[in-house]
mmCIF file of C-alpha atoms in Angstrom:
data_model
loop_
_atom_site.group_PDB
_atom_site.id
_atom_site.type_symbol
_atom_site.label_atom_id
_atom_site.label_comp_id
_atom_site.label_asym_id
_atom_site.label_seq_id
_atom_site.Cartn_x
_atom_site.Cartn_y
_atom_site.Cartn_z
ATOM 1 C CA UNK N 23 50.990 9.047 -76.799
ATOM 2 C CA UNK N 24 49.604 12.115 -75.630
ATOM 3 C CA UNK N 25 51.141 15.056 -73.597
ATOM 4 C CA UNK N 26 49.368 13.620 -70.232
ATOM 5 C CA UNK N 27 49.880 9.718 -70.803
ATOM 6 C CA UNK N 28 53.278 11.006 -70.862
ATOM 7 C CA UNK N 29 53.424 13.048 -67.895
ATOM 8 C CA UNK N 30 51.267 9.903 -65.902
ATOM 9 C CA UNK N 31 54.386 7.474 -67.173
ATOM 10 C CA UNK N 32 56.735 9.883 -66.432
ATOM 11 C CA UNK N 33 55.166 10.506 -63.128
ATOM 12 C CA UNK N 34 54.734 7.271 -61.466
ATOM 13 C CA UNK N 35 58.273 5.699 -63.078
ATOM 14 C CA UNK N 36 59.413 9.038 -60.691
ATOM 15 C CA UNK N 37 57.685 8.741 -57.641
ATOM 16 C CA UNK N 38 58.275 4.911 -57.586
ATOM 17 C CA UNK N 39 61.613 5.318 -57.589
ATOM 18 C CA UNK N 40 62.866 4.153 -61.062
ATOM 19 C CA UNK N 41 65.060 6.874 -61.444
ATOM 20 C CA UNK N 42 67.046 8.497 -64.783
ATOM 21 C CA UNK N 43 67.214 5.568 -66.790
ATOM 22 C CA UNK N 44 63.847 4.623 -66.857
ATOM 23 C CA UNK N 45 62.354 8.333 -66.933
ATOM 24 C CA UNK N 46 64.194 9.409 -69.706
ATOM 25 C CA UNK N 47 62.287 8.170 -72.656
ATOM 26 C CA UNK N 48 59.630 11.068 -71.467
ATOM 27 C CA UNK N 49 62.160 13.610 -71.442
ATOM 28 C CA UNK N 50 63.892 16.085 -74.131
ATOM 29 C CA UNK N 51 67.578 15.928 -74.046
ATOM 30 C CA UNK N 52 68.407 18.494 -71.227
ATOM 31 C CA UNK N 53 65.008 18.597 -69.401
ATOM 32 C CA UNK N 54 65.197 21.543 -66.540
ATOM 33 C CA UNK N 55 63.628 21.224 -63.118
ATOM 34 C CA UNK N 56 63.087 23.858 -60.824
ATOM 35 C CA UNK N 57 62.094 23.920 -56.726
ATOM 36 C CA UNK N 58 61.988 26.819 -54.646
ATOM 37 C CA UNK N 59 63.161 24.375 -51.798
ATOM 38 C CA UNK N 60 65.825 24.280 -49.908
ATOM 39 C CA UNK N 61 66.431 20.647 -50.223
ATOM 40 C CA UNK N 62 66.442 20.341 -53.664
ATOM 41 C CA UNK N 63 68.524 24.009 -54.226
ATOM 42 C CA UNK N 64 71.420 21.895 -56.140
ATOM 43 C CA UNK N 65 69.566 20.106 -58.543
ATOM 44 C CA UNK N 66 68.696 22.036 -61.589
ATOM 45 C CA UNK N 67 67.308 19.349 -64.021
ATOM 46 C CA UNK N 68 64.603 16.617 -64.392
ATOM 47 C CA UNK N 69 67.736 13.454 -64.483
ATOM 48 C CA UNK N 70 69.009 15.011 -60.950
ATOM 49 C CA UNK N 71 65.708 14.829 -59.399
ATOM 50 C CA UNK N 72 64.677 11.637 -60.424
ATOM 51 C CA UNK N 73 67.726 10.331 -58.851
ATOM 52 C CA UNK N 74 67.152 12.180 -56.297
ATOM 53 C CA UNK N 75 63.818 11.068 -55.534
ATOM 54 C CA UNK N 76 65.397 7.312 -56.403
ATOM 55 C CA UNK N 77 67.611 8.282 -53.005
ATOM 56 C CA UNK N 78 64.812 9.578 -50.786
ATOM 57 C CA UNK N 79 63.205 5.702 -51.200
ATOM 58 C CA UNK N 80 66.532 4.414 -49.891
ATOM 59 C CA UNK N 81 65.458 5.511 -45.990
ATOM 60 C CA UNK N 82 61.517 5.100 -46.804
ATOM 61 C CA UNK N 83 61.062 2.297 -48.370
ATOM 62 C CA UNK N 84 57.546 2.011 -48.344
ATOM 63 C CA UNK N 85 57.417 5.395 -49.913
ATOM 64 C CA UNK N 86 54.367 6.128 -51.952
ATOM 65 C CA UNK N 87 51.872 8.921 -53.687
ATOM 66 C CA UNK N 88 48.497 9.141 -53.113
ATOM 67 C CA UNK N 89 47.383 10.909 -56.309
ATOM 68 C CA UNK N 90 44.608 13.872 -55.626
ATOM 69 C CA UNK N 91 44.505 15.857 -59.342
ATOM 70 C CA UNK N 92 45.954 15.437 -62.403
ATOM 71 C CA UNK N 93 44.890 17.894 -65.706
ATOM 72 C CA UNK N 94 46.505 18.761 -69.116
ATOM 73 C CA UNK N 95 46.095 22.623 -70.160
ATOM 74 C CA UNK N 96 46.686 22.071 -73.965
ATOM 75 C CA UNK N 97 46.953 26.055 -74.344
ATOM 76 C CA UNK N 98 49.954 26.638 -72.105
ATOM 77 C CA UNK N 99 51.215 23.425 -73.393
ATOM 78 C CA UNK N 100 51.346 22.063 -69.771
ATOM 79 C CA UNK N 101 50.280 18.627 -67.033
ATOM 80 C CA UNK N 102 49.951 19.638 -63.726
ATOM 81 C CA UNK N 103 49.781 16.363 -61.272
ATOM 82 C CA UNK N 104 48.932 17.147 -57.282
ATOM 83 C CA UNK N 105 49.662 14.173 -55.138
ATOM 84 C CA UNK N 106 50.755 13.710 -51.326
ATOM 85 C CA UNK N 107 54.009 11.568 -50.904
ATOM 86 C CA UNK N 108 53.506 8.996 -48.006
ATOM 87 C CA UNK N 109 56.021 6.849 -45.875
ATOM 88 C CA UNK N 110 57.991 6.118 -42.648
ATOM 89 C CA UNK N 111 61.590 6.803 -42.036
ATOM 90 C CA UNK N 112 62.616 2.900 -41.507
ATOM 91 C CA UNK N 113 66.071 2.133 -43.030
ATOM 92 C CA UNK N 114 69.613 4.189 -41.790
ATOM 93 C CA UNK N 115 71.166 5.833 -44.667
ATOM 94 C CA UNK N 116 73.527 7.301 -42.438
ATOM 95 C CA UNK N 117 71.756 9.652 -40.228
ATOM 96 C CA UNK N 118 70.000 7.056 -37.953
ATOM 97 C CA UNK N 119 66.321 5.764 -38.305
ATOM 98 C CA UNK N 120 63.888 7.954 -36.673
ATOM 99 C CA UNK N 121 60.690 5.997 -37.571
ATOM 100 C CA UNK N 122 58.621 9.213 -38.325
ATOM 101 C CA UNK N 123 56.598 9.264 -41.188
ATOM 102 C CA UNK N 124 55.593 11.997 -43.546
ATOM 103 C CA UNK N 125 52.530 13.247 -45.817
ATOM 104 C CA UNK N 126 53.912 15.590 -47.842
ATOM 105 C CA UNK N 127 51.325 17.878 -50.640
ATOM 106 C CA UNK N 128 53.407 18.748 -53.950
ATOM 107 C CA UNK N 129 52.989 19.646 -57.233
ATOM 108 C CA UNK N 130 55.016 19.050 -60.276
ATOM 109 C CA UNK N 131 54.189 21.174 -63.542
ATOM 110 C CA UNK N 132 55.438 19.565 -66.542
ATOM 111 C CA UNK N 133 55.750 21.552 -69.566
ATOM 112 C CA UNK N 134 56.260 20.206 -72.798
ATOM 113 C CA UNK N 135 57.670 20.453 -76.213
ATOM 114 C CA UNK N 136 57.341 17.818 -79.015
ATOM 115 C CA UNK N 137 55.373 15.364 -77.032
ATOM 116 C CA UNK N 138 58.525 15.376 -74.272
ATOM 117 C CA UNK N 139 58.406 16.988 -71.034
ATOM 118 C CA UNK N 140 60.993 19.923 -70.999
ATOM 119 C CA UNK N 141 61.230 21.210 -67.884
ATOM 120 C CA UNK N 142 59.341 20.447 -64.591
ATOM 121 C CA UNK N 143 58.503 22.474 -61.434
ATOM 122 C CA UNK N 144 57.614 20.966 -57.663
ATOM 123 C CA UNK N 145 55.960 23.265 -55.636
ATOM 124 C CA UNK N 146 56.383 21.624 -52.201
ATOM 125 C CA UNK N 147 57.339 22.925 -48.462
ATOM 126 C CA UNK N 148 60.729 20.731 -48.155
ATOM 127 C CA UNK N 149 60.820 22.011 -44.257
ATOM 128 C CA UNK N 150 57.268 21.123 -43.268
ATOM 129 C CA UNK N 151 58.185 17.618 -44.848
ATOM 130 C CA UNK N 152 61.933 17.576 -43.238
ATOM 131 C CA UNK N 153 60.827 18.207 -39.723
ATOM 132 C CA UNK N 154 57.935 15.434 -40.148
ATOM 133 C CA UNK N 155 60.562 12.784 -40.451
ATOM 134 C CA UNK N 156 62.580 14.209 -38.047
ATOM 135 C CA UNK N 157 65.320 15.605 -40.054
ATOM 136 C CA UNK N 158 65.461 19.176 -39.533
#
């Protein structure tokens, strides 16, 4: 499988909500993640944000990515995958239901090393997407 068949698995098994145990098999043991975002300041690798992302679904349910880019750069040994996360705030997890919806723009860069992904960034404004929903 190739470095951005990977990253596409790896990528939707994510955003749908599948979280560690089905996102693994695309990972290297210890795979890092990085955010400059407040919201995600405590997670520091890829199995804490794809539980983390299988949490967000709990209170949008009908959360979903509309995929704009996606591109391998075989020199830096890199996918990059640009996408804007849809949904509506429709189930209490314990702060109420507000009923807002969101369209957030992100971008993860997965790096790689031996056909696994390694470490990921997401480059995403976590308070233009928390005041959306009504959260912040």
């Amino acid at each position: 499988m190739s470095n951005k068949q990977t990253a596409h698995e790896f990528f939707d098994a994510c955003e749908t909500g599948k979280g560690w145990d089905a996102c693994k098999q695309w990972c290297t043991d210890g795979a890092t993640f990085s955010a400059q975002a407040d919201a995600l300041a405590d997670v520091s690798s890829i199995e804490g944000y794809t539980e983390w992302m299988k949490g967000l679904l709990v209170p949008i349910p009908d959360g979903h990515y509309e995929m704009k880019s996606f591109a391998e750069d075989a020199e830096n040994g890199n996918v990059t995958a640009a996408a804007v996360f849809h949904g509506t705030h429709t189930v209490d997890a314990g702060a109420g239901i507000t009923g807002k919806t969101v369209a957030a723009d992100y971008v993860y860069v997965m790096d790689f090393e031996g056909g696994k992904i390694r470490h990921m960034t997401k480059i995403w404004n976590d308070g233009h997407s928390l005041k959306q929903l009504g959260w912040a």
